Every structure is written in C-alpha cells, then in structure tokens.
mmCIF file of C-alpha atoms in Angstrom:
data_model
loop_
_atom_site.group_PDB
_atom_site.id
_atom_site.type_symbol
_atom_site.label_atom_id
_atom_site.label_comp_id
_atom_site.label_asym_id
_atom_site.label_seq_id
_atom_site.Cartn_x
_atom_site.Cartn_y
_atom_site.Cartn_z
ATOM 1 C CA UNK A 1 -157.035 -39.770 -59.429
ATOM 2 C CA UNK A 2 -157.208 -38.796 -55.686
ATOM 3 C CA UNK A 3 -158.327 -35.372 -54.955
ATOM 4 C CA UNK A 4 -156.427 -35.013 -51.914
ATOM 5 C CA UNK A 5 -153.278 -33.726 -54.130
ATOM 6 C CA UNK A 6 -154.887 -30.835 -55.175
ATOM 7 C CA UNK A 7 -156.423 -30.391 -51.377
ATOM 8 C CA UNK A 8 -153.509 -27.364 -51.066
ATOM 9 C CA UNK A 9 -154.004 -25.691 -54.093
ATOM 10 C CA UNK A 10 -157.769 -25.730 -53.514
ATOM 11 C CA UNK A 11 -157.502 -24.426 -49.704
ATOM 12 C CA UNK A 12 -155.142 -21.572 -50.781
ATOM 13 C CA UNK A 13 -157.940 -20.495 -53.443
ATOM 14 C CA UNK A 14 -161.045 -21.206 -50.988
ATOM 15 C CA UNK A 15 -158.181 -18.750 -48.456
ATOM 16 C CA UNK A 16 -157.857 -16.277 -51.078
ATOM 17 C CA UNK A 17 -161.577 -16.267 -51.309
ATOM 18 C CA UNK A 18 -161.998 -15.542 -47.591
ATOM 19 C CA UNK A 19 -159.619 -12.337 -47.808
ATOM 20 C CA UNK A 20 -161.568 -11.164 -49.973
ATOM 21 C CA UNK A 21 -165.124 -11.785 -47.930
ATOM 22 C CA UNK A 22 -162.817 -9.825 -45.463
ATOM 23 C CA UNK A 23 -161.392 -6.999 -47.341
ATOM 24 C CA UNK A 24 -163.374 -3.716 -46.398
ATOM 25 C CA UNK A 25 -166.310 -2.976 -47.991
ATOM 26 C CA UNK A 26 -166.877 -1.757 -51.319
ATOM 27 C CA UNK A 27 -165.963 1.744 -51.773
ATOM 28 C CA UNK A 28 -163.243 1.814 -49.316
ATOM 29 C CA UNK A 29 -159.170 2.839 -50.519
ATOM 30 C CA UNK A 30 -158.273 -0.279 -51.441
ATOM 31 C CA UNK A 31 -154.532 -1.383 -50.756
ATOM 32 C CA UNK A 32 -151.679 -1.401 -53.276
ATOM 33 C CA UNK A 33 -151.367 -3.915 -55.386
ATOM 34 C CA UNK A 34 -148.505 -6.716 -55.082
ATOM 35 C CA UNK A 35 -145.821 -5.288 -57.495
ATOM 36 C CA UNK A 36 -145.616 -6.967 -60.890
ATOM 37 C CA UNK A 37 -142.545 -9.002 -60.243
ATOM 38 C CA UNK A 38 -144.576 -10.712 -57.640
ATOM 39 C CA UNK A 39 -147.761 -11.909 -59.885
ATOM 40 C CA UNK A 40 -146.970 -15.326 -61.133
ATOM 41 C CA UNK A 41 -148.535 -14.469 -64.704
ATOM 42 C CA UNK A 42 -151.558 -16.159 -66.689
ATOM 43 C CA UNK A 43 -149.413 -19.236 -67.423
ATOM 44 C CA UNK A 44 -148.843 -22.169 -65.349
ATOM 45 C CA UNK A 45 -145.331 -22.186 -63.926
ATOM 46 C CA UNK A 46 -145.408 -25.423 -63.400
ATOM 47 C CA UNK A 47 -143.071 -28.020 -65.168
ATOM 48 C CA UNK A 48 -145.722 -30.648 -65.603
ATOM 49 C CA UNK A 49 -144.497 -33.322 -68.152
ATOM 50 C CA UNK A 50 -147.002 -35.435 -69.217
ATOM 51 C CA UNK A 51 -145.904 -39.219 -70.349
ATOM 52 C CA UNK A 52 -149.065 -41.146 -69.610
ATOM 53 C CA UNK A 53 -152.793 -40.689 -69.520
ATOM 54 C CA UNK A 54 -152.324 -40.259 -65.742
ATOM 55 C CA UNK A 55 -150.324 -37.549 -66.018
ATOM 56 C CA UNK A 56 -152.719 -35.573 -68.390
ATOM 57 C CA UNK A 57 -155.330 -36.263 -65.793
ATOM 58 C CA UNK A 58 -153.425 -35.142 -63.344
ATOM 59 C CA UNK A 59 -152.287 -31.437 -65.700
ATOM 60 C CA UNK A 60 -155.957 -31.109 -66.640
ATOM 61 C CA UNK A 61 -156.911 -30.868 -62.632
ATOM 62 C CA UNK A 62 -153.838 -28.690 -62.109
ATOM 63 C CA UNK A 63 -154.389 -26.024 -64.854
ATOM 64 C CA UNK A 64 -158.194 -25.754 -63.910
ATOM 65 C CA UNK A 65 -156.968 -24.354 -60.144
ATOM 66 C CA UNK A 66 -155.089 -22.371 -61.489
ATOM 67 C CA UNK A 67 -157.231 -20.834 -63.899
ATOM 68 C CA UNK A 68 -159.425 -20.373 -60.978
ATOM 69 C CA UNK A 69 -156.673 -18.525 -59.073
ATOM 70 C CA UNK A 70 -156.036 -16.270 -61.665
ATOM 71 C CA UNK A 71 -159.525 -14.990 -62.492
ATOM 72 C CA UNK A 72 -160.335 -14.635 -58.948
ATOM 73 C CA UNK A 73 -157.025 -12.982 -57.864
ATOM 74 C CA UNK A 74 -156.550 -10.991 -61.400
ATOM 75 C CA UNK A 75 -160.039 -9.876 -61.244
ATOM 76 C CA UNK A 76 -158.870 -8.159 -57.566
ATOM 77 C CA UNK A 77 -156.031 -6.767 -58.842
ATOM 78 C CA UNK A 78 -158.006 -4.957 -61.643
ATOM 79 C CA UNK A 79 -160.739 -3.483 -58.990
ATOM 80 C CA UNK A 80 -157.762 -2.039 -56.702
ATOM 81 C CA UNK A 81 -156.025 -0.715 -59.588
ATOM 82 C CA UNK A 82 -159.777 1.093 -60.498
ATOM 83 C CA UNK A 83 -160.420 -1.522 -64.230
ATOM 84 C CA UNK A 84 -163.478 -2.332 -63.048
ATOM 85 C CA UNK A 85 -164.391 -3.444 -66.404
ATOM 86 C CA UNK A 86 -161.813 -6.310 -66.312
ATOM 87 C CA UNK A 87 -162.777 -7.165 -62.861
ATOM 88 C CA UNK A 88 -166.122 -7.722 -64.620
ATOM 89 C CA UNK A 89 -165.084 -10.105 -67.469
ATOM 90 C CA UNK A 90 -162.374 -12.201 -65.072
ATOM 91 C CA UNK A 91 -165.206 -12.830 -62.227
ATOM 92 C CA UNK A 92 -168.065 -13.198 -64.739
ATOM 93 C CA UNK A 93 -165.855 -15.857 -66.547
ATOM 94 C CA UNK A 94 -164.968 -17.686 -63.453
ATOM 95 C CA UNK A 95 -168.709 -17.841 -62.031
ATOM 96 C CA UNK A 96 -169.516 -19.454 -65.772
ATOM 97 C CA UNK A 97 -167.125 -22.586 -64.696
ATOM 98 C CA UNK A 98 -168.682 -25.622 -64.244
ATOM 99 C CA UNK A 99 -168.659 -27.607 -60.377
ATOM 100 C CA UNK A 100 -167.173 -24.017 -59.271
ATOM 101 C CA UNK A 101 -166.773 -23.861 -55.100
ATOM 102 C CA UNK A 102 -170.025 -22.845 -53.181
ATOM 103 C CA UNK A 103 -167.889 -20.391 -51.055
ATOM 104 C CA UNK A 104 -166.104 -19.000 -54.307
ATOM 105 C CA UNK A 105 -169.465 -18.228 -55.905
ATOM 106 C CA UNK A 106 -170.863 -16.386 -53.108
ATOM 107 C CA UNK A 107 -168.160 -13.978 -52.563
ATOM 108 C CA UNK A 108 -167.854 -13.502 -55.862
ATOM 109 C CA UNK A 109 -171.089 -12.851 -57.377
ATOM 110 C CA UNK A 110 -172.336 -9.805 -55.971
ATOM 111 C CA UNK A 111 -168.231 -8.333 -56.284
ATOM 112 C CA UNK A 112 -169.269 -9.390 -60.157
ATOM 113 C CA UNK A 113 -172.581 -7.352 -60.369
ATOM 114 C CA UNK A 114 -170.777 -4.410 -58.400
ATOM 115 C CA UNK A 115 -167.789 -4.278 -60.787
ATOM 116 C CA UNK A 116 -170.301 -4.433 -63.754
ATOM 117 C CA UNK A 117 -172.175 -1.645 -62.520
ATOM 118 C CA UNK A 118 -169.386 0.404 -62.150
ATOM 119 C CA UNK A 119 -168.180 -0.796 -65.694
ATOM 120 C CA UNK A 120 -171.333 0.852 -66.771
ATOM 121 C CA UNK A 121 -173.175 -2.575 -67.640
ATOM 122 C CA UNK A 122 -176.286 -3.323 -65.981
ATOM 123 C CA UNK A 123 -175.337 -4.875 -62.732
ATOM 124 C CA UNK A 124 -176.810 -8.110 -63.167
ATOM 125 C CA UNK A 125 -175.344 -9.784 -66.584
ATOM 126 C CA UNK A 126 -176.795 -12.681 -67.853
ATOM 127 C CA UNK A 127 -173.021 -14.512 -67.950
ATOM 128 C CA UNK A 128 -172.956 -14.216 -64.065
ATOM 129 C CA UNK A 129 -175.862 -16.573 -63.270
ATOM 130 C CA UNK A 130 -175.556 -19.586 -61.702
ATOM 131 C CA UNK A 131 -175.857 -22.805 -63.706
ATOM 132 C CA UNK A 132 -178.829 -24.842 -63.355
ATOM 133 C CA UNK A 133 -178.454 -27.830 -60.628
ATOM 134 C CA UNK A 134 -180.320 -30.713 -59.896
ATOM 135 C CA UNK A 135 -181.366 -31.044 -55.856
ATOM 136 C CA UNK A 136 -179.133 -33.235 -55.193
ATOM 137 C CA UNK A 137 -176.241 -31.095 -56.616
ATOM 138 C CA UNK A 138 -177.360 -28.065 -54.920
ATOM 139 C CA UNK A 139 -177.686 -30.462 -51.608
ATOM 140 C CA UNK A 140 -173.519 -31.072 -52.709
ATOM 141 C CA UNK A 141 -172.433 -27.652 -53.527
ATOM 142 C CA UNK A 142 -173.926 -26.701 -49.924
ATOM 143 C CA UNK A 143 -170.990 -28.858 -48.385
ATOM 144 C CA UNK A 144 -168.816 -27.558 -46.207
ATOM 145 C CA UNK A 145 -164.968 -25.942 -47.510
ATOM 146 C CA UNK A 146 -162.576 -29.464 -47.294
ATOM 147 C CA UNK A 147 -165.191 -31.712 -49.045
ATOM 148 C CA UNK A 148 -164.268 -34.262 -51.939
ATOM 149 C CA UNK A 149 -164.755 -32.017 -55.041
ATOM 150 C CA UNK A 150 -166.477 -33.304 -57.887
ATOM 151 C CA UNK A 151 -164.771 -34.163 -60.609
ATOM 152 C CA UNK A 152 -162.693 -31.935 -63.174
ATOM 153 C CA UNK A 153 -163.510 -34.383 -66.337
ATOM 154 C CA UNK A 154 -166.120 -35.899 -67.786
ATOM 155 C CA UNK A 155 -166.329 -38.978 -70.251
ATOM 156 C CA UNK A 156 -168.320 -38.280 -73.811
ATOM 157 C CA UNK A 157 -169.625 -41.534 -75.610
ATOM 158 C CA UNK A 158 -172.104 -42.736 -78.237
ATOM 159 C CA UNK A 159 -172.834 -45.032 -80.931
ATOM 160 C CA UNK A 160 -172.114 -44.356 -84.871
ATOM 161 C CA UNK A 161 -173.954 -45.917 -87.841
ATOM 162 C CA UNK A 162 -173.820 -45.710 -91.497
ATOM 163 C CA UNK A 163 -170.177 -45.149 -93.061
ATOM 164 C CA UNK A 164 -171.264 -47.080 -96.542
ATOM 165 C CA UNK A 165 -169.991 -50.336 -97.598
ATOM 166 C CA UNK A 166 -167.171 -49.916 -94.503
ATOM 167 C CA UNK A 167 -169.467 -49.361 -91.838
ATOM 168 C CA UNK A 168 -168.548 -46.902 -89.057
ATOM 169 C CA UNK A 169 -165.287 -48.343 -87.446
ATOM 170 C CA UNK A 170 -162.498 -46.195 -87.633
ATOM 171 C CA UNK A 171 -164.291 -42.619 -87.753
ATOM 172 C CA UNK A 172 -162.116 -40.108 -85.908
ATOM 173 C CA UNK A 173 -164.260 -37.989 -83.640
ATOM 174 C CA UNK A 174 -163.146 -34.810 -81.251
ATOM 175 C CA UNK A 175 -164.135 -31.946 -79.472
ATOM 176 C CA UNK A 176 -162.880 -28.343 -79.643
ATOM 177 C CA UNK A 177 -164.115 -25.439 -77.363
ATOM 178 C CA UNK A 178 -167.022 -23.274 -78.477
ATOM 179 C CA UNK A 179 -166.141 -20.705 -75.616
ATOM 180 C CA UNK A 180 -162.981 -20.484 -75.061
ATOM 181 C CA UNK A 181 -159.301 -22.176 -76.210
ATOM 182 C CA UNK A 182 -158.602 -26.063 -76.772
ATOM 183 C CA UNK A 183 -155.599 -27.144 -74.802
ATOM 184 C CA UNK A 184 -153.017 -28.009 -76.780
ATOM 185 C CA UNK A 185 -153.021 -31.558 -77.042
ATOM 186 C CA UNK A 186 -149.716 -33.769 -76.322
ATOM 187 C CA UNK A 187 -147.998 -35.421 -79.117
ATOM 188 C CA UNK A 188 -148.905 -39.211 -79.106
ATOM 189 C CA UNK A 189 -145.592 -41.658 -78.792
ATOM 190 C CA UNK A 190 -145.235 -45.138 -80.001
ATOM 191 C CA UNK A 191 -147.569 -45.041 -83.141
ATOM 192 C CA UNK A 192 -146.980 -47.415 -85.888
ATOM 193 C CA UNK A 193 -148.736 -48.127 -89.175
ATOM 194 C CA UNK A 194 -147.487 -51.030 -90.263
ATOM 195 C CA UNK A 195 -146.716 -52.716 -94.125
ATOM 196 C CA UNK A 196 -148.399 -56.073 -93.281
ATOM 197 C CA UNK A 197 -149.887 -58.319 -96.281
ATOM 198 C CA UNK A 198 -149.694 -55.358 -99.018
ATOM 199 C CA UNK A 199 -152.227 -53.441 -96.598
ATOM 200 C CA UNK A 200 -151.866 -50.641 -93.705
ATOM 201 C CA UNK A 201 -152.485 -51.803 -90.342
ATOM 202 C CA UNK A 202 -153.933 -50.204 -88.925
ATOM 203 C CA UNK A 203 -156.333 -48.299 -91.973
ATOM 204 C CA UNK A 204 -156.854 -45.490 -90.154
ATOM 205 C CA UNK A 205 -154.879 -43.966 -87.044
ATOM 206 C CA UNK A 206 -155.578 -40.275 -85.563
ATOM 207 C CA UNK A 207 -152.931 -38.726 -83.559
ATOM 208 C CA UNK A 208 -152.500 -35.822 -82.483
ATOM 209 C CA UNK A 209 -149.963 -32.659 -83.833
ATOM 210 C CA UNK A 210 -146.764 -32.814 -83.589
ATOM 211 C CA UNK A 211 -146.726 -37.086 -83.163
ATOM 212 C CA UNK A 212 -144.400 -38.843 -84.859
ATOM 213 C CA UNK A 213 -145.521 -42.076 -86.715
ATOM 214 C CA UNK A 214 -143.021 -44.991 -87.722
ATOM 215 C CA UNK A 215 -144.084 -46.682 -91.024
ATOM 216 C CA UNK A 216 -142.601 -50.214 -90.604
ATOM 217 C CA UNK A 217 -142.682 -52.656 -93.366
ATOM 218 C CA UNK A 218 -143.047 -55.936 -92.122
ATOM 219 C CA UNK A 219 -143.304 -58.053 -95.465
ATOM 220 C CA UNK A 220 -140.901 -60.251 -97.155
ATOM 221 C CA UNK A 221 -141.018 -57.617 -100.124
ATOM 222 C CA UNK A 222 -139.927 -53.737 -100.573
ATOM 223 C CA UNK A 223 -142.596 -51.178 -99.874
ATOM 224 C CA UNK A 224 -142.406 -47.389 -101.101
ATOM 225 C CA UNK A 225 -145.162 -45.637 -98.739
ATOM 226 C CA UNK A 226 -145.990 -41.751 -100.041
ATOM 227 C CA UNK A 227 -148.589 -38.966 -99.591
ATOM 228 C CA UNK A 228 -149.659 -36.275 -101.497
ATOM 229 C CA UNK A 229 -151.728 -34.868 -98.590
ATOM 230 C CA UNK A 230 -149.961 -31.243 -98.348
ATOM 231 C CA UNK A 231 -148.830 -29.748 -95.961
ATOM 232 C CA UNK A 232 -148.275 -33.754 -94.471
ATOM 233 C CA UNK A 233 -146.845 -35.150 -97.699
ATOM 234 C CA UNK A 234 -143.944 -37.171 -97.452
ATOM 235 C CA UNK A 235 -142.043 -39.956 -98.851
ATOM 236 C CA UNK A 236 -140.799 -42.566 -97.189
ATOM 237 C CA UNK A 237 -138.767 -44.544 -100.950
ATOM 238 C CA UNK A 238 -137.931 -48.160 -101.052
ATOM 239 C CA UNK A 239 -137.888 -49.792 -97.873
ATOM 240 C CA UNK A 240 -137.180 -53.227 -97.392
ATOM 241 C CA UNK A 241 -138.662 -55.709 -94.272
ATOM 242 C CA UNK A 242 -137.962 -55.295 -91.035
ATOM 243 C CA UNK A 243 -136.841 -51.224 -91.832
ATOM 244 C CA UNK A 244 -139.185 -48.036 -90.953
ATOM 245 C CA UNK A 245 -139.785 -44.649 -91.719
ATOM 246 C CA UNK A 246 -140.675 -41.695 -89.283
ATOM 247 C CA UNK A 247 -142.832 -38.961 -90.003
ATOM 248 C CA UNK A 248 -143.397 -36.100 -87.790
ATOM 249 C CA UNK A 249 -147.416 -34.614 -88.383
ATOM 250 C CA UNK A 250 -147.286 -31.332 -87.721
ATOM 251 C CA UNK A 251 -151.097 -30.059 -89.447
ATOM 252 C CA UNK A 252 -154.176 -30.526 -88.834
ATOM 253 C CA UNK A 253 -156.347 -33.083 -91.047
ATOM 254 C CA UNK A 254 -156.587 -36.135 -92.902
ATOM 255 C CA UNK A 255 -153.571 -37.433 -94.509
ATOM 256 C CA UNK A 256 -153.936 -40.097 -97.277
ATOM 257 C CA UNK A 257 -151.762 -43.068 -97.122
ATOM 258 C CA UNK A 258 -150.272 -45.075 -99.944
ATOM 259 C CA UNK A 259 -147.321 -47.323 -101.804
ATOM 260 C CA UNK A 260 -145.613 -46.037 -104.917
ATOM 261 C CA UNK A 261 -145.117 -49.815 -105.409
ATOM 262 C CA UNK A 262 -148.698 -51.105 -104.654
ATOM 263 C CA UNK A 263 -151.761 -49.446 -105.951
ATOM 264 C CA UNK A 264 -154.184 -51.484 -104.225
ATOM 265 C CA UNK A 265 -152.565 -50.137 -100.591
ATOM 266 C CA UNK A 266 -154.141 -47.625 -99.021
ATOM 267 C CA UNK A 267 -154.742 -45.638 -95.953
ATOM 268 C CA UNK A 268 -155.003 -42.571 -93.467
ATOM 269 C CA UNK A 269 -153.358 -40.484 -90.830
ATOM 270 C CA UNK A 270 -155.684 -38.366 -89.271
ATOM 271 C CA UNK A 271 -154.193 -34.989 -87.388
ATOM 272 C CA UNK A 272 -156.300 -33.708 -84.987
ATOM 273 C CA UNK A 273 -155.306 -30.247 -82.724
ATOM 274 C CA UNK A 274 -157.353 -31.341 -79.184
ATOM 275 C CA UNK A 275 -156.460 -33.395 -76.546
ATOM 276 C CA UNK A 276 -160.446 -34.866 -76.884
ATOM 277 C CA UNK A 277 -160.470 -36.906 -79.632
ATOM 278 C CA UNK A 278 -160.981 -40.710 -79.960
ATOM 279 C CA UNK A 279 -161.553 -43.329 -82.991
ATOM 280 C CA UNK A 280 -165.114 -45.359 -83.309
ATOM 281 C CA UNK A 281 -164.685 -49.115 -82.897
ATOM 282 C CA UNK A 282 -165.745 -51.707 -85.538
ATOM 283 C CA UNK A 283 -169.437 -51.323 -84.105
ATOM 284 C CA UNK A 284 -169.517 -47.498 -84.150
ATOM 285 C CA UNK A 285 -169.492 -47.457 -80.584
ATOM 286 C CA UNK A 286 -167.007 -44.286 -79.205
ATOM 287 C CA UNK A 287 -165.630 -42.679 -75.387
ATOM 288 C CA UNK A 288 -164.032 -39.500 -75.288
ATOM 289 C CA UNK A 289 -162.730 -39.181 -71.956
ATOM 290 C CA UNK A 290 -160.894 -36.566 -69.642
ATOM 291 C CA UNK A 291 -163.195 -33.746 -71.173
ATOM 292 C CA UNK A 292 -164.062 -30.852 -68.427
ATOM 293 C CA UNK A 293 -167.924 -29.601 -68.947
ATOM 294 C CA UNK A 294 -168.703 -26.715 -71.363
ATOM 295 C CA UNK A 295 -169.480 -26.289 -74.703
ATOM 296 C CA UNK A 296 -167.976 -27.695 -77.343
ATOM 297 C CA UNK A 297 -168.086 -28.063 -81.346
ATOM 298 C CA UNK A 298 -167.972 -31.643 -81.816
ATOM 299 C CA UNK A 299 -166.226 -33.077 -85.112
ATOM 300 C CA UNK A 300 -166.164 -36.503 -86.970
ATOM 301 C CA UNK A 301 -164.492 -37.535 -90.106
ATOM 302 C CA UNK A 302 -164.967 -40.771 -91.635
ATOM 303 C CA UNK A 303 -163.232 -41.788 -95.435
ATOM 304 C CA UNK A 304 -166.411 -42.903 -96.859
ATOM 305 C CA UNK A 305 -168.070 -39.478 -96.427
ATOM 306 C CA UNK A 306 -167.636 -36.604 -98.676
ATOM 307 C CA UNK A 307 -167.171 -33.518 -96.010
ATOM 308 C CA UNK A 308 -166.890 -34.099 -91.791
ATOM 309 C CA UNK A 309 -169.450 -33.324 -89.493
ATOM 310 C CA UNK A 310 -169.887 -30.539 -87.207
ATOM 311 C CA UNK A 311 -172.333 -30.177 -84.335
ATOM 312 C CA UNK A 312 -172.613 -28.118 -81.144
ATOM 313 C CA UNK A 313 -172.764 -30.233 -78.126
ATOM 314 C CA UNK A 314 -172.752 -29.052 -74.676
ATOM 315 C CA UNK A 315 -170.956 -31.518 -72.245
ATOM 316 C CA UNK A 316 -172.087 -30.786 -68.307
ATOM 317 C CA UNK A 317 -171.235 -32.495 -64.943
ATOM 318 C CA UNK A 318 -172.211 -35.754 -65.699
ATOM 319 C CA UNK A 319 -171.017 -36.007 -69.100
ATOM 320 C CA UNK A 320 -172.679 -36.905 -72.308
ATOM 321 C CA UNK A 321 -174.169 -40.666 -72.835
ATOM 322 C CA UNK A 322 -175.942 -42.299 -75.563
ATOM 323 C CA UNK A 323 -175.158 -39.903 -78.031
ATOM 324 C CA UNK A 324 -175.985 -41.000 -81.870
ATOM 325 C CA UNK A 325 -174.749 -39.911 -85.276
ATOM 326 C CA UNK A 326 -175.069 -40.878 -88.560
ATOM 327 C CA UNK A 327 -172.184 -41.305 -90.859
ATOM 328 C CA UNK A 328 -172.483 -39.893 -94.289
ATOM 329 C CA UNK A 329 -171.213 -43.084 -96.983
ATOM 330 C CA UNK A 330 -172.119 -40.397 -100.240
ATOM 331 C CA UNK A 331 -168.327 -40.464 -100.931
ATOM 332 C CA UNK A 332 -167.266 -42.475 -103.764
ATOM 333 C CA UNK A 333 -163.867 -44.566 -104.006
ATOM 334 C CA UNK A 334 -161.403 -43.273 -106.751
ATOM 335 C CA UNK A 335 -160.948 -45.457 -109.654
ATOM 336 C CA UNK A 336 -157.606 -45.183 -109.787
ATOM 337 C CA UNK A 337 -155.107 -44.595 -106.799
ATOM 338 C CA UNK A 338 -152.110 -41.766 -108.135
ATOM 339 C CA UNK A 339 -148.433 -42.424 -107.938
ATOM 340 C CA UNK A 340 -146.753 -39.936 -105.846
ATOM 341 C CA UNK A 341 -145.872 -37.893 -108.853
ATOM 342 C CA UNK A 342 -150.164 -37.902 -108.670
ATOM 343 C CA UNK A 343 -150.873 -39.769 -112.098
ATOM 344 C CA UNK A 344 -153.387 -41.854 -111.795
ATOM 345 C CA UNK A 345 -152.443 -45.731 -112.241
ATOM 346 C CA UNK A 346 -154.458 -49.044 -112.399
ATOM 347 C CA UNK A 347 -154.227 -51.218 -110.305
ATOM 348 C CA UNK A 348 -151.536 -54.047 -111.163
ATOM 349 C CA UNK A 349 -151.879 -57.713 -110.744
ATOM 350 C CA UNK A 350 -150.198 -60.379 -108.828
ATOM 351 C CA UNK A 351 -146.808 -58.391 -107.124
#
C-alpha cells in the first residue's frame, strides 16, 4: 500500500503538532476550547468498508492516524480545560506508539513530563520514554516532516512441531493485545466446509466472529452435519448432494464438527475474536500478517492437545521471525463419537 494516501492525514497531524510547538508557553491563559459539537469524538467517522485484505490494510493505516490525532489533540483539550492528569495518560500513551513521528515526539514529551508534574506524578514517568532504536532507525526518525513513513504493520511467522500422530498442520494461532484493545476483526465471507468422501474438507477452518460458514454436501449420499459445541451448536438435518447449510459463528472457540449419519466424520470450526490470526500449514510453518508492533498474548490451539497455549510475545518494527513452538499431542481421541442427542455410538461399517 502507498503511503502517499495517508500523506494528508499525516501533514494535518505533523500541523497540529506545530501549533502546539507555537502555542505560548506553559503557564500562559490558554484559549477556549473548540465547543463540543465541533470535536469529532474517539471513533473514526469514517465509513470504511472493508471487502478485501487491501482494504483492511488500508483501515488499519487509517485508524492508527487517527488514534494519533486524538491523543495528541484530546490530550490539549484536557490541559486548556486544567485535567492535567488526562493530558498525562493521552500524551504518555501516544509517545508509547511504535514508528511515532520525530517532530510529534519532541513537542510532546516534555508537554508529557509537564502535565505529569502538575498531575502530581513525578515528572518523568517511565511510560514516556522513548523506545529503544537501532542507529540506523534513529538515522530514519531524524528525517525531515514529508518522508516515506515506515510501515504501520508488521508480519509474525514461525515454525510448529509436535501435534501427535497428526503433526502440526492445521493449528489455529492469533494474537490479542496485552496493552490495550484487539480490533474487532471482520467477518470472513465465502467459507465452506465441505461433505466430500464421508470426511470434512477442510478438517479444520478458523474464521473469525460473526462469519458465516456454508456446509455443502457434495456426495452422492445424504449427510446430517451437527454440533454440540454450545453456544455454536447447530444442526444442519438431512441434506442431500449438491444442497448446503449456513451457520452464522457468533462465539469465540473451537467448535466440533460431525454427521448424525456418519460416526467416523469429524471436524472443527475454530472462532477466533482478532483480526491476527492464521492456520499452520501441513509442515507447521505459519505468517500472521498486517499486525502493528506492541505487545501481544499470543494463542494456539491444536485438536490433538489437551488445553491451548498462551505466551507473551512482543512484536516491534521489524516484526517477529523464526519463532518456534511446540505442540502439545497429550490429548487422546474419544472412543466413541456422540450423536447429537450426545450418546456415544460406535462406529458403523460400510454406509
């Protein structure tokens, strides 16, 4: 994505930045404050659908200038109207972003320390310092106001082994903030587990909330596909080829997959609530992509393990390469696969 769309947006900020290196000096009668019906509010009021990965790119970039905007320009409004505390938090946050403008930074800072003092806080918190760079970031960030930024997203990848007897393909893994709130994530459109050969196809599928999923039967006999995974259950009843079934996912987690029909079928729906989330290829290898730097909780589940796994993970400028995890395979496969009134059954033998 070109940066030179968000060129405006990014002069008015580095603009609104300048008024306030020119604003008199601390201590002075401040002006009045726009009136409220002038503030355009902490959400985005933009209309920004997003239909491809392009456009999620593109709302990612957008809402990150305008959180900027607003924690510079709301932490002004709360030192005129005398919150100096608030001031605090809003600049102190906004210095704490990641590939933040050099000219942003160094009006802002010492406004930071000033409203903290006054706040009755030290002066120089901890949350306001500067990140550490490498030289030849510094040597970028020293660039004059108009340069190409650097980029709003970063990709995650690594490699997964274990996962038992099925290996790691097919692990879902995402990322959800540790310091601050995960987007919402898009519903997904177009996903299909299909009936194919008295197996689903694909085993496992993650999508994200609020996707709809069309379970299309695509053999020459009737299918009958069912969960008991609350609060996804469903049932689909007797189906024959060439029909479908759509379920909207609406929850969070793994959803078990099977045929009231065919014992031997099953297979998973995972829900996840983040727009960062990806599935493991047949060789364990994994991208996340479109994730901006910070920290993060990072989350796998796999069907051969007994509980997911959790880790911190902080993703910076560059990203995060080579990461490696282990799958646990210390889960055992039921015996017997339940009927969606949930007895148990055996599995039956030729149809």
């Amino acid at each position: 994505m070109h940066s030179s769309r968000f060129q405006p947006f990014r002069a008015f900020a580095v603009a609104a930045v300048l008024q306030l290196a020119a604003a008199p000096v601390l201590g002075a009668p401040a002006p009045a404050p726009p009136p409220p019906g002038g503030w355009l509010g902490e959400e985005l009021p933009l209309p920004l659908a997003v239909r491809t990965p392009q456009d999620l790119s593109v709302k990612q970039v957008a809402e990150r200038q305008y959180l900027i905007f607003n924690l510079l320009a709301g932490g002004k409004l709360a030192w005129d109207n005398g919150d100096y505390a608030s001031a605090a938090t809003k600049w102190e946050a906004l210095l704490r972003l990641g590939g933040l403008d050099p000219d942003i930074d160094r009006v802002i800072r010492p406004l930071a320390r000033e409203a903290r003092a006054r706040a009755g806080g030290s002066g120089a918190p901890a949350a306001t310092e500067a990140p550490v760079t490498t030289g030849t970031e510094a040597r970028a960030s020293s660039s004059a106001v108009g340069a190409e930024p650097r980029p709003a997203t970063v990709n995650v990848t690594g490699t997964l082994s274990g996962g038992g007897t099925l290996g790691p393909g097919g692990a879902v893994i995402w990322l959800k903030r540790s310091n601050g709130e995960t987007p919402r994530p898009a519903p997904a459109k177009g996903k299909v587990v299909n009936q194919r050969n008295k197996s689903f196809a694909p085993h496992v599928l993650a999508v994200p909330v609020g996707s709809k999923v069309d379970f299309r039967n695509e053999d020459a006999i009737f299918h009958n596909v069912f969960s008991l995974s609350k609060p996804n259950d469903f049932d689909t009843g007797l189906y024959r080829q060439g029909a479908s079934y759509t379920q909207t996912f609406k929850k969070a987690g793994p959803v078990q997959i099977l045929c009231n029909i065919h014992s031997s079928m099953l297979g998973y729906v995972y829900v996840v609530d983040t727009p960062y989330y990806t599935q493991a290829d047949g060789s364990g290898a994994f991208t996340i992509k479109g994730v901006p730097p910070g920290e993060y909780e990072l989350s796998l589940w796999h069907e051969t393990a007994s509980s997911e796994h959790h880790q911190k993970l902080t993703v910076g400028a560059d990203g995060v390469r080579g990461l490696s995890i282990k799958v646990a395979g210390d889960r055992r496969s039921p015996a017997f696969l339940p009927d969606k009134s949930g007895k148990p059954r055996q599995a039956q033998l030729g149809y």
